[in-house]
Amino acid sequence: MQSQKNIVLFASGSGSNVENIASFFREDSRVRIKGVLCNNPGAGVVDRCKRLKLPLFCFNRPAFQELDGLLHLLRGLEPDLIILAGFLWKIPEDMVRAFPQKIINIHPALLPGFGGKGMYGMHVHEAVLKHGEKESGITVHFVNEAYDQGAIILQEKVVITEGETPESLAGKIHKLEYKHYPEVISNLLFG
Ligand code: GAR
């Protein structure tokens, strides 16, 4: 029997990817969600965690910058994989070094395009449309010291159609995320 794997998620927003990942692994006794870490106590993900009975840990900017307490908490959770699911702050270098090749992110565009500071959520879709792109997509990648520049694990594309709005594009992108992010996580955990 394969050993149990622990996952930890980081989220800042609505948390629909957190919920999707939690439902994907709900019946899988090999995977335990040890914690959802959130930097925004007013975010939608907080209510989702309560409803889904997921262990939630909130932290503020000083705690994130000081980092020691957070690293201590993370080590105690013994994560096999740390999953960023709509987490908006840059991961500090010390955290990357503490968990080499164990932190992954999903970005709602085709990196290296439309990544970096300030490029999150709807801002990304607005920029993609403003630039006149014919397609967009998702990128799952390892997190390294540089924003949105770690090794790419998977990219999937969507076609941008006539009259596309940031909202309609976000809907298409979310669909791709729900389909592929749990699969990538499962592959990384179990090969
Ligand atoms: C997702 O589309 C994710 O790709 C994006 O935030 C959204 C969160 O949605 N992440 C970034 O933009 C990171 N730069 P959710 O809170 O409903 O899962």
PDB file of C-alpha atoms and ligand atoms in Angstrom:
ATOM      1  CA  MET A   1       0.000   0.000   0.000  1.00  0.00           C
ATOM      2  CA  GLN A   2       1.268   3.459  -0.902  1.00  0.00           C
ATOM      3  CA  SER A   3       2.006   5.746   2.041  1.00  0.00           C
ATOM      4  CA  GLN A   4      -0.184   8.692   2.843  1.00  0.00           C
ATOM      5  CA  LYS A   5       0.704  12.053   1.313  1.00  0.00           C
ATOM      6  CA  ASN A   6       0.161  15.413   2.945  1.00  0.00           C
ATOM      7  CA  ILE A   7      -0.754  18.497   0.991  1.00  0.00           C
ATOM      8  CA  VAL A   8      -0.933  22.132   2.098  1.00  0.00           C
ATOM      9  CA  LEU A   9      -2.684  24.831   0.081  1.00  0.00           C
ATOM     10  CA  PHE A  10      -2.150  28.591   0.017  1.00  0.00           C
ATOM     11  CA  ALA A  11      -5.000  30.841  -1.130  1.00  0.00           C
ATOM     12  CA  SER A  12      -5.922  34.529  -1.028  1.00  0.00           C
ATOM     13  CA  GLY A  13      -9.231  34.721  -2.874  1.00  0.00           C
ATOM     14  CA  SER A  14     -12.483  32.927  -3.504  1.00  0.00           C
ATOM     15  CA  GLY A  15     -10.874  29.505  -3.126  1.00  0.00           C
ATOM     16  CA  SER A  16     -12.774  27.693  -5.861  1.00  0.00           C
ATOM     17  CA  ASN A  17      -9.573  25.817  -6.773  1.00  0.00           C
ATOM     18  CA  VAL A  18      -9.122  24.829  -3.125  1.00  0.00           C
ATOM     19  CA  GLU A  19     -12.664  23.440  -3.093  1.00  0.00           C
ATOM     20  CA  ASN A  20     -12.127  21.632  -6.396  1.00  0.00           C
ATOM     21  CA  ILE A  21      -8.888  20.041  -5.174  1.00  0.00           C
ATOM     22  CA  ALA A  22     -10.563  19.049  -1.899  1.00  0.00           C
ATOM     23  CA  SER A  23     -13.427  17.347  -3.747  1.00  0.00           C
ATOM     24  CA  PHE A  24     -11.042  15.588  -6.135  1.00  0.00           C
ATOM     25  CA  PHE A  25      -9.208  13.964  -3.208  1.00  0.00           C
ATOM     26  CA  ARG A  26     -12.199  13.553  -0.866  1.00  0.00           C
ATOM     27  CA  GLU A  27     -12.546   9.819  -1.501  1.00  0.00           C
ATOM     28  CA  ASP A  28      -8.790   9.240  -1.747  1.00  0.00           C
ATOM     29  CA  SER A  29      -7.545   8.068   1.640  1.00  0.00           C
ATOM     30  CA  ARG A  30      -3.926   8.408   0.477  1.00  0.00           C
ATOM     31  CA  VAL A  31      -4.131  12.224   0.462  1.00  0.00           C
ATOM     32  CA  ARG A  32      -4.653  14.463   3.477  1.00  0.00           C
ATOM     33  CA  ILE A  33      -5.165  18.215   3.289  1.00  0.00           C
ATOM     34  CA  LYS A  34      -3.141  19.234   6.321  1.00  0.00           C
ATOM     35  CA  GLY A  35      -3.893  22.923   6.043  1.00  0.00           C
ATOM     36  CA  VAL A  36      -5.171  25.807   3.971  1.00  0.00           C
ATOM     37  CA  LEU A  37      -3.065  28.897   4.605  1.00  0.00           C
ATOM     38  CA  CYS A  38      -4.659  32.240   3.878  1.00  0.00           C
ATOM     39  CA  ASN A  39      -3.405  35.814   4.056  1.00  0.00           C
ATOM     40  CA  ASN A  40      -6.857  37.397   3.945  1.00  0.00           C
ATOM     41  CA  PRO A  41      -9.399  36.686   6.695  1.00  0.00           C
ATOM     42  CA  GLY A  42     -12.111  38.306   4.527  1.00  0.00           C
ATOM     43  CA  ALA A  43     -11.513  36.025   1.536  1.00  0.00           C
ATOM     44  CA  GLY A  44     -14.144  33.621   0.235  1.00  0.00           C
ATOM     45  CA  VAL A  45     -11.799  30.707   0.846  1.00  0.00           C
ATOM     46  CA  VAL A  46     -12.284  31.184   4.623  1.00  0.00           C
ATOM     47  CA  ASP A  47     -16.008  30.358   4.404  1.00  0.00           C
ATOM     48  CA  ARG A  48     -15.304  27.463   2.057  1.00  0.00           C
ATOM     49  CA  CYS A  49     -12.842  25.973   4.550  1.00  0.00           C
ATOM     50  CA  LYS A  50     -15.394  26.250   7.345  1.00  0.00           C
ATOM     51  CA  ARG A  51     -18.062  24.590   5.205  1.00  0.00           C
ATOM     52  CA  LEU A  52     -15.710  21.849   4.002  1.00  0.00           C
ATOM     53  CA  LYS A  53     -14.158  21.416   7.465  1.00  0.00           C
ATOM     54  CA  LEU A  54     -10.652  22.021   6.152  1.00  0.00           C
ATOM     55  CA  PRO A  55      -8.020  23.151   8.686  1.00  0.00           C
ATOM     56  CA  LEU A  56      -7.497  26.868   8.060  1.00  0.00           C
ATOM     57  CA  PHE A  57      -4.578  29.023   9.170  1.00  0.00           C
ATOM     58  CA  CYS A  58      -4.650  32.772   8.565  1.00  0.00           C
ATOM     59  CA  PHE A  59      -1.602  35.007   8.751  1.00  0.00           C
ATOM     60  CA  ASN A  60      -0.911  38.680   8.182  1.00  0.00           C
ATOM     61  CA  ARG A  61       1.845  40.533   6.306  1.00  0.00           C
ATOM     62  CA  PRO A  62       4.212  40.900   9.320  1.00  0.00           C
ATOM     63  CA  ALA A  63       3.966  37.165  10.088  1.00  0.00           C
ATOM     64  CA  PHE A  64       4.638  36.371   6.419  1.00  0.00           C
ATOM     65  CA  GLN A  65       7.634  38.695   6.299  1.00  0.00           C
ATOM     66  CA  GLU A  66       9.061  37.502   9.590  1.00  0.00           C
ATOM     67  CA  LEU A  67       8.497  33.957   8.253  1.00  0.00           C
ATOM     68  CA  ASP A  68       9.992  31.896  11.118  1.00  0.00           C
ATOM     69  CA  GLY A  69       6.618  31.113  12.698  1.00  0.00           C
ATOM     70  CA  LEU A  70       5.113  30.240   9.338  1.00  0.00           C
ATOM     71  CA  LEU A  71       8.035  27.967   8.433  1.00  0.00           C
ATOM     72  CA  HIS A  72       7.694  26.286  11.810  1.00  0.00           C
ATOM     73  CA  LEU A  73       3.981  25.730  11.179  1.00  0.00           C
ATOM     74  CA  LEU A  74       4.655  24.422   7.664  1.00  0.00           C
ATOM     75  CA  ARG A  75       7.369  21.997   8.798  1.00  0.00           C
ATOM     76  CA  GLY A  76       4.966  20.675  11.445  1.00  0.00           C
ATOM     77  CA  LEU A  77       2.389  19.970   8.734  1.00  0.00           C
ATOM     78  CA  GLU A  78       4.989  17.778   6.948  1.00  0.00           C
ATOM     79  CA  PRO A  79       3.826  18.626   3.427  1.00  0.00           C
ATOM     80  CA  ASP A  80       4.738  16.403   0.500  1.00  0.00           C
ATOM     81  CA  LEU A  81       3.487  19.205  -1.732  1.00  0.00           C
ATOM     82  CA  ILE A  82       2.658  22.880  -1.148  1.00  0.00           C
ATOM     83  CA  ILE A  83       0.063  24.090  -3.617  1.00  0.00           C
ATOM     84  CA  LEU A  84      -0.574  27.744  -4.404  1.00  0.00           C
ATOM     85  CA  ALA A  85      -4.196  28.123  -5.490  1.00  0.00           C
ATOM     86  CA  GLY A  86      -4.791  31.799  -6.155  1.00  0.00           C
ATOM     87  CA  PHE A  87      -2.200  32.987  -3.636  1.00  0.00           C
ATOM     88  CA  LEU A  88      -1.164  36.547  -4.378  1.00  0.00           C
ATOM     89  CA  TRP A  89       1.981  37.271  -2.382  1.00  0.00           C
ATOM     90  CA  LYS A  90       5.427  36.390  -3.647  1.00  0.00           C
ATOM     91  CA  ILE A  91       6.859  33.335  -1.896  1.00  0.00           C
ATOM     92  CA  PRO A  92      10.003  34.390   0.023  1.00  0.00           C
ATOM     93  CA  GLU A  93      13.334  32.833  -0.969  1.00  0.00           C
ATOM     94  CA  ASP A  94      13.775  31.200   2.441  1.00  0.00           C
ATOM     95  CA  MET A  95      10.526  29.329   1.992  1.00  0.00           C
ATOM     96  CA  VAL A  96      11.525  28.164  -1.491  1.00  0.00           C
ATOM     97  CA  ARG A  97      14.838  26.929  -0.061  1.00  0.00           C
ATOM     98  CA  ALA A  98      13.066  25.191   2.849  1.00  0.00           C
ATOM     99  CA  PHE A  99      10.870  23.159   0.456  1.00  0.00           C
ATOM    100  CA  PRO A 100      12.897  22.570  -2.721  1.00  0.00           C
ATOM    101  CA  GLN A 101      10.806  21.341  -5.668  1.00  0.00           C
ATOM    102  CA  LYS A 102       7.820  21.017  -3.362  1.00  0.00           C
ATOM    103  CA  ILE A 103       5.949  24.252  -4.070  1.00  0.00           C
ATOM    104  CA  ILE A 104       3.779  24.561  -7.172  1.00  0.00           C
ATOM    105  CA  ASN A 105       1.630  27.378  -8.534  1.00  0.00           C
ATOM    106  CA  ILE A 106      -1.114  27.734 -11.091  1.00  0.00           C
ATOM    107  CA  HIS A 107      -1.109  30.848 -13.229  1.00  0.00           C
ATOM    108  CA  PRO A 108      -4.139  31.835 -15.355  1.00  0.00           C
ATOM    109  CA  ALA A 109      -2.184  32.570 -18.551  1.00  0.00           C
ATOM    110  CA  LEU A 110       0.497  31.069 -20.766  1.00  0.00           C
ATOM    111  CA  LEU A 111       3.759  31.955 -19.023  1.00  0.00           C
ATOM    112  CA  PRO A 112       6.217  33.527 -19.637  1.00  0.00           C
ATOM    113  CA  GLY A 113       3.596  35.920 -21.002  1.00  0.00           C
ATOM    114  CA  PHE A 114       1.405  37.891 -18.610  1.00  0.00           C
ATOM    115  CA  GLY A 115       3.196  36.885 -15.417  1.00  0.00           C
ATOM    116  CA  GLY A 116       5.022  38.661 -12.617  1.00  0.00           C
ATOM    117  CA  LYS A 117       4.067  41.241 -10.014  1.00  0.00           C
ATOM    118  CA  GLY A 118       0.497  42.525 -10.216  1.00  0.00           C
ATOM    119  CA  MET A 119      -0.507  39.787 -12.648  1.00  0.00           C
ATOM    120  CA  TYR A 120      -3.225  37.866 -10.870  1.00  0.00           C
ATOM    121  CA  GLY A 121      -6.844  36.949 -11.389  1.00  0.00           C
ATOM    122  CA  MET A 122      -8.854  39.347 -13.548  1.00  0.00           C
ATOM    123  CA  HIS A 123      -5.836  41.636 -14.133  1.00  0.00           C
ATOM    124  CA  VAL A 124      -4.294  38.841 -16.166  1.00  0.00           C
ATOM    125  CA  HIS A 125      -7.380  38.315 -18.345  1.00  0.00           C
ATOM    126  CA  GLU A 126      -7.775  42.062 -18.911  1.00  0.00           C
ATOM    127  CA  ALA A 127      -4.125  42.328 -20.006  1.00  0.00           C
ATOM    128  CA  VAL A 128      -4.402  39.316 -22.333  1.00  0.00           C
ATOM    129  CA  LEU A 129      -7.466  40.782 -24.089  1.00  0.00           C
ATOM    130  CA  LYS A 130      -5.988  44.278 -24.250  1.00  0.00           C
ATOM    131  CA  HIS A 131      -2.940  42.804 -25.960  1.00  0.00           C
ATOM    132  CA  GLY A 132      -5.144  41.255 -28.646  1.00  0.00           C
ATOM    133  CA  GLU A 133      -4.118  37.660 -27.960  1.00  0.00           C
ATOM    134  CA  LYS A 134      -5.845  34.888 -29.915  1.00  0.00           C
ATOM    135  CA  GLU A 135      -5.383  32.328 -27.149  1.00  0.00           C
ATOM    136  CA  SER A 136      -4.702  32.108 -23.455  1.00  0.00           C
ATOM    137  CA  GLY A 137      -4.496  29.229 -21.018  1.00  0.00           C
ATOM    138  CA  ILE A 138      -3.082  27.945 -17.766  1.00  0.00           C
ATOM    139  CA  THR A 139       0.440  27.252 -16.568  1.00  0.00           C
ATOM    140  CA  VAL A 140       1.305  24.976 -13.660  1.00  0.00           C
ATOM    141  CA  HIS A 141       4.896  25.473 -12.566  1.00  0.00           C
ATOM    142  CA  PHE A 142       7.327  24.917  -9.729  1.00  0.00           C
ATOM    143  CA  VAL A 143       7.888  27.984  -7.591  1.00  0.00           C
ATOM    144  CA  ASN A 144      11.436  29.314  -7.485  1.00  0.00           C
ATOM    145  CA  GLU A 145      12.951  32.611  -6.307  1.00  0.00           C
ATOM    146  CA  ALA A 146      11.670  34.571  -9.326  1.00  0.00           C
ATOM    147  CA  TYR A 147       7.988  35.454  -9.674  1.00  0.00           C
ATOM    148  CA  ASP A 148       6.223  33.085 -12.133  1.00  0.00           C
ATOM    149  CA  GLN A 149       9.517  31.839 -13.607  1.00  0.00           C
ATOM    150  CA  GLY A 150       9.946  28.339 -12.158  1.00  0.00           C
ATOM    151  CA  ALA A 151      10.089  25.223 -14.345  1.00  0.00           C
ATOM    152  CA  ILE A 152       6.850  24.639 -16.208  1.00  0.00           C
ATOM    153  CA  ILE A 153       5.038  21.372 -15.460  1.00  0.00           C
ATOM    154  CA  LEU A 154       1.976  21.787 -17.668  1.00  0.00           C
ATOM    155  CA  GLN A 155       0.338  24.269 -20.020  1.00  0.00           C
ATOM    156  CA  GLU A 156      -3.128  24.017 -21.543  1.00  0.00           C
ATOM    157  CA  LYS A 157      -4.652  26.471 -23.996  1.00  0.00           C
ATOM    158  CA  VAL A 158      -8.047  28.020 -24.688  1.00  0.00           C
ATOM    159  CA  VAL A 159      -9.091  29.908 -27.790  1.00  0.00           C
ATOM    160  CA  ILE A 160     -10.170  33.521 -27.344  1.00  0.00           C
ATOM    161  CA  THR A 161     -13.361  34.084 -29.300  1.00  0.00           C
ATOM    162  CA  GLU A 162     -15.017  37.145 -30.797  1.00  0.00           C
ATOM    163  CA  GLY A 163     -16.498  39.384 -28.091  1.00  0.00           C
ATOM    164  CA  GLU A 164     -14.569  37.670 -25.273  1.00  0.00           C
ATOM    165  CA  THR A 165     -14.702  39.573 -21.968  1.00  0.00           C
ATOM    166  CA  PRO A 166     -12.381  39.228 -18.972  1.00  0.00           C
ATOM    167  CA  GLU A 167     -15.259  37.485 -17.173  1.00  0.00           C
ATOM    168  CA  SER A 168     -15.957  34.971 -19.945  1.00  0.00           C
ATOM    169  CA  LEU A 169     -12.233  34.265 -20.299  1.00  0.00           C
ATOM    170  CA  ALA A 170     -11.940  33.773 -16.536  1.00  0.00           C
ATOM    171  CA  GLY A 171     -14.731  31.193 -16.759  1.00  0.00           C
ATOM    172  CA  LYS A 172     -12.914  29.246 -19.499  1.00  0.00           C
ATOM    173  CA  ILE A 173      -9.652  29.403 -17.563  1.00  0.00           C
ATOM    174  CA  HIS A 174     -11.261  28.224 -14.332  1.00  0.00           C
ATOM    175  CA  LYS A 175     -12.704  25.205 -16.184  1.00  0.00           C
ATOM    176  CA  LEU A 176      -9.204  24.278 -17.373  1.00  0.00           C
ATOM    177  CA  GLU A 177      -7.828  24.768 -13.867  1.00  0.00           C
ATOM    178  CA  TYR A 178     -10.469  22.504 -12.306  1.00  0.00           C
ATOM    179  CA  LYS A 179      -9.755  19.776 -14.854  1.00  0.00           C
ATOM    180  CA  HIS A 180      -5.958  19.818 -14.786  1.00  0.00           C
ATOM    181  CA  TYR A 181      -4.670  21.090 -11.430  1.00  0.00           C
ATOM    182  CA  PRO A 182      -5.826  18.069  -9.372  1.00  0.00           C
ATOM    183  CA  GLU A 183      -4.419  15.708 -12.028  1.00  0.00           C
ATOM    184  CA  VAL A 184      -1.024  17.415 -11.912  1.00  0.00           C
ATOM    185  CA  ILE A 185      -1.047  17.236  -8.115  1.00  0.00           C
ATOM    186  CA  SER A 186      -1.908  13.545  -8.215  1.00  0.00           C
ATOM    187  CA  ASN A 187       0.882  12.858 -10.731  1.00  0.00           C
ATOM    188  CA  LEU A 188       3.448  14.711  -8.627  1.00  0.00           C
ATOM    189  CA  LEU A 189       2.404  12.839  -5.495  1.00  0.00           C
ATOM    190  CA  PHE A 190       2.138   9.347  -6.982  1.00  0.00           C
ATOM    191  CA  GLY A 191       3.986   9.471 -10.314  1.00  0.00           C
TER     192      GLY A 191
HETATM  193  C1  GAR B   1      -7.125  31.343 -10.367  1.00  0.00           C
HETATM  194  O1  GAR B   1      -7.579  31.603 -11.666  1.00  0.00           O
HETATM  195  C2  GAR B   1      -5.615  31.258 -10.334  1.00  0.00           C
HETATM  196  O2  GAR B   1      -5.062  30.772 -11.516  1.00  0.00           O
HETATM  197  C3  GAR B   1      -5.256  32.706 -10.138  1.00  0.00           C
HETATM  198  O3  GAR B   1      -6.185  33.197  -9.220  1.00  0.00           O
HETATM  199  C4  GAR B   1      -7.421  32.515  -9.436  1.00  0.00           C
HETATM  200  C5  GAR B   1      -7.954  32.083  -8.093  1.00  0.00           C
HETATM  201  O4  GAR B   1      -9.264  31.620  -8.197  1.00  0.00           O
HETATM  202  N1  GAR B   1      -3.903  32.832  -9.688  1.00  0.00           N
HETATM  203  C6  GAR B   1      -3.124  33.862  -9.998  1.00  0.00           C
HETATM  204  O5  GAR B   1      -3.520  34.798 -10.673  1.00  0.00           O
HETATM  205  C7  GAR B   1      -1.703  33.793  -9.462  1.00  0.00           C
HETATM  206  N2  GAR B   1      -0.877  34.777 -10.090  1.00  0.00           N
HETATM  207  P1  GAR B   1      -9.939  30.843  -6.980  1.00  0.00           P
HETATM  208  O6  GAR B   1      -9.675  31.654  -5.725  1.00  0.00           O
HETATM  209  O7  GAR B   1     -11.384  30.783  -7.321  1.00  0.00           O
HETATM  210  O8  GAR B   1      -9.300  29.477  -6.910  1.00  0.00           O
END
